Protein backbone atom coordinates (compact mmCIF):
# COMPACT_ATOMS: atom_id res chain seq x y z
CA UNK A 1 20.74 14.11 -9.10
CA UNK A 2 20.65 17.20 -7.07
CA UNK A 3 22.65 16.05 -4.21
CA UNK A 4 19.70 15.22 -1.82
CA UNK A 5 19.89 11.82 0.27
CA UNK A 6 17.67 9.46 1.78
CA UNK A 7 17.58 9.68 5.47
CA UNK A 8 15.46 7.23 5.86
CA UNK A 9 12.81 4.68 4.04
CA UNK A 10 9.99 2.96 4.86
CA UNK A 11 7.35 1.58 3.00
CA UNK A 12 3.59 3.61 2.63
CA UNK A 13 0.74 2.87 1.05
CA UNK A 14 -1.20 5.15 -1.74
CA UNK A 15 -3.60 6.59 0.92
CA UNK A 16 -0.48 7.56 3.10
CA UNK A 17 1.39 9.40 0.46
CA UNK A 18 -2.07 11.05 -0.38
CA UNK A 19 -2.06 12.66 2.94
CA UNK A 20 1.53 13.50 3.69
CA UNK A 21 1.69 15.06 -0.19
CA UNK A 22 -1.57 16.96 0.17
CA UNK A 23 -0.26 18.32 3.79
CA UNK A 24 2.64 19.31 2.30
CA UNK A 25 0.91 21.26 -0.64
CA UNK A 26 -0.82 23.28 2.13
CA UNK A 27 2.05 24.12 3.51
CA UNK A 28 3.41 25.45 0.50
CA UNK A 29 4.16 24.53 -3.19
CA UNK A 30 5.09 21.02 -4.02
CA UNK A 31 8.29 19.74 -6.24
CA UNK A 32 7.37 18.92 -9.79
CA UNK A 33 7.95 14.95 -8.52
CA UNK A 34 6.01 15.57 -5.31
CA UNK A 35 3.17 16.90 -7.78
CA UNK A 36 3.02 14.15 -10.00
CA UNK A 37 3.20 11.45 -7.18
CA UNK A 38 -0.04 13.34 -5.03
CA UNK A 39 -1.47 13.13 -8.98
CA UNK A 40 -1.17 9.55 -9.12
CA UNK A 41 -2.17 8.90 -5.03
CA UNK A 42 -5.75 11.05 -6.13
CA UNK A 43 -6.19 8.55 -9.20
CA UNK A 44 -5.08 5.41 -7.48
CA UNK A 45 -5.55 5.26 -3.96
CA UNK A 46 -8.74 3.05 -3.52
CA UNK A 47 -8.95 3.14 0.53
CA UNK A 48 -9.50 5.80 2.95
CA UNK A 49 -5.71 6.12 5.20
CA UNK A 50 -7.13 4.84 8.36
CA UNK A 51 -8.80 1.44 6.36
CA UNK A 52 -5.75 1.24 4.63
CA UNK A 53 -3.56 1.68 7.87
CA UNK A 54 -5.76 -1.15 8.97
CA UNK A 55 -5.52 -3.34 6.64
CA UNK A 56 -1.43 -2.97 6.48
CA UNK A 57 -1.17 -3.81 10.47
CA UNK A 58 -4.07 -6.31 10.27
CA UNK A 59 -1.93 -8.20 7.14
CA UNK A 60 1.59 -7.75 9.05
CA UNK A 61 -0.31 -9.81 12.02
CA UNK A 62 -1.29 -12.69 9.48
CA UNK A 63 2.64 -12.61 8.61
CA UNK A 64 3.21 -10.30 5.64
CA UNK A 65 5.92 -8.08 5.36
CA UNK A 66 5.08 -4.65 5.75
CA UNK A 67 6.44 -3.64 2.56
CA UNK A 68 4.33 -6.21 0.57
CA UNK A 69 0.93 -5.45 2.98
CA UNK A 70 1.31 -1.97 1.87
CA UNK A 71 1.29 -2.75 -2.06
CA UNK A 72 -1.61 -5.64 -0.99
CA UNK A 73 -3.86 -2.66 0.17
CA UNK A 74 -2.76 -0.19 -2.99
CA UNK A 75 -4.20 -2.98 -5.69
CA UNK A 76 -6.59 -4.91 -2.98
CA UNK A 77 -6.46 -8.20 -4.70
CA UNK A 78 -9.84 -10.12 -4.88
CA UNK A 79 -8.59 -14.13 -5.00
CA UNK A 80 -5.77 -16.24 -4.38
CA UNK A 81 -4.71 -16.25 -8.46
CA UNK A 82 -4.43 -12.69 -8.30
CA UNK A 83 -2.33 -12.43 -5.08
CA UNK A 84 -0.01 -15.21 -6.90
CA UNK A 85 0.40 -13.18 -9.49
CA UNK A 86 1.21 -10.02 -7.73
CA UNK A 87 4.01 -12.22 -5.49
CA UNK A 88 4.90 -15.14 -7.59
CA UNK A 89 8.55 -15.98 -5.58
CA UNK A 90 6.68 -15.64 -2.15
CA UNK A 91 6.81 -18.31 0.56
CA UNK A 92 3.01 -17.68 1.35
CA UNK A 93 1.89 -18.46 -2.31
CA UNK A 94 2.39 -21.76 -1.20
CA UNK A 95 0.71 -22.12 1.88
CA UNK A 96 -3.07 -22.80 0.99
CA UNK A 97 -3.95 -21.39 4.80
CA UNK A 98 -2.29 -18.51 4.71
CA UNK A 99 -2.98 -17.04 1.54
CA UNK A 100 -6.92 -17.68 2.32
CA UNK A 101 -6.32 -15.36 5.67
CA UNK A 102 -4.35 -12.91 3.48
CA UNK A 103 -7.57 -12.83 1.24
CA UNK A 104 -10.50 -12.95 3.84
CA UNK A 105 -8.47 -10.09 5.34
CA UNK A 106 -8.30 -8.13 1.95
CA UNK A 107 -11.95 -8.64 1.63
CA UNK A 108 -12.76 -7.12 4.68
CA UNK A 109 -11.41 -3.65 3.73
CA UNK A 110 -12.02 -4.18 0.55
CA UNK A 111 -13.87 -1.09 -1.14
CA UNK A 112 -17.60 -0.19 0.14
């Protein structure tokens, strides 16, 4: 470690560090991490930042927690067995209703 602390946390999704990284890189010359992680946003992020802002507040409003919306709009699952298995120990996996809403809403940003 090189000393450095966190000030502060909260969770982003793919298409957010995408645009902060590549920002920064104009800027100036990113940190071997910083590189690798605006790498990884290119190859993974599958939604545009403002669908994926979205789709975070639209999921918080159903009832998810803001840190698990923002990994539900990085891997965008398609049905309710894959959101179990993303979240197996959440309350919501068993509550028919709401994992249907969590779904219909996924859908709806889903890629085009």
């Amino acid at each position: 470690m090189d000393g450095k602390q966190v000030e502060e946390s909260e969770p982003v999704t793919l298409s957010e560090v995408k645009a902060i990284l590549s920002s920064r890189r104009e800027d100036g010359e990113l940190l071997y991490e910083q590189s690798i992680a605006l790498d990884h946003a290119n190859k993974f992020a599958r939604l545009e930042l403002g669908k994926a802002e979205n789709l975070v507040e639209k999921l918080v409003e159903v009832g998810v927690r803001k840190d698990m919306a923002c990994k539900l709009a990085d891997l965008l699952p398609q049905n309710k067995e894959e959101l179990q298995m993303l979240f197996p120990k959440e309350r919501f996996v068993s509550d028919e209703s709401l994992m249907e809403k969590i779904v219909s809403t996924i859908q709806e940003y889903g890629e085009s």
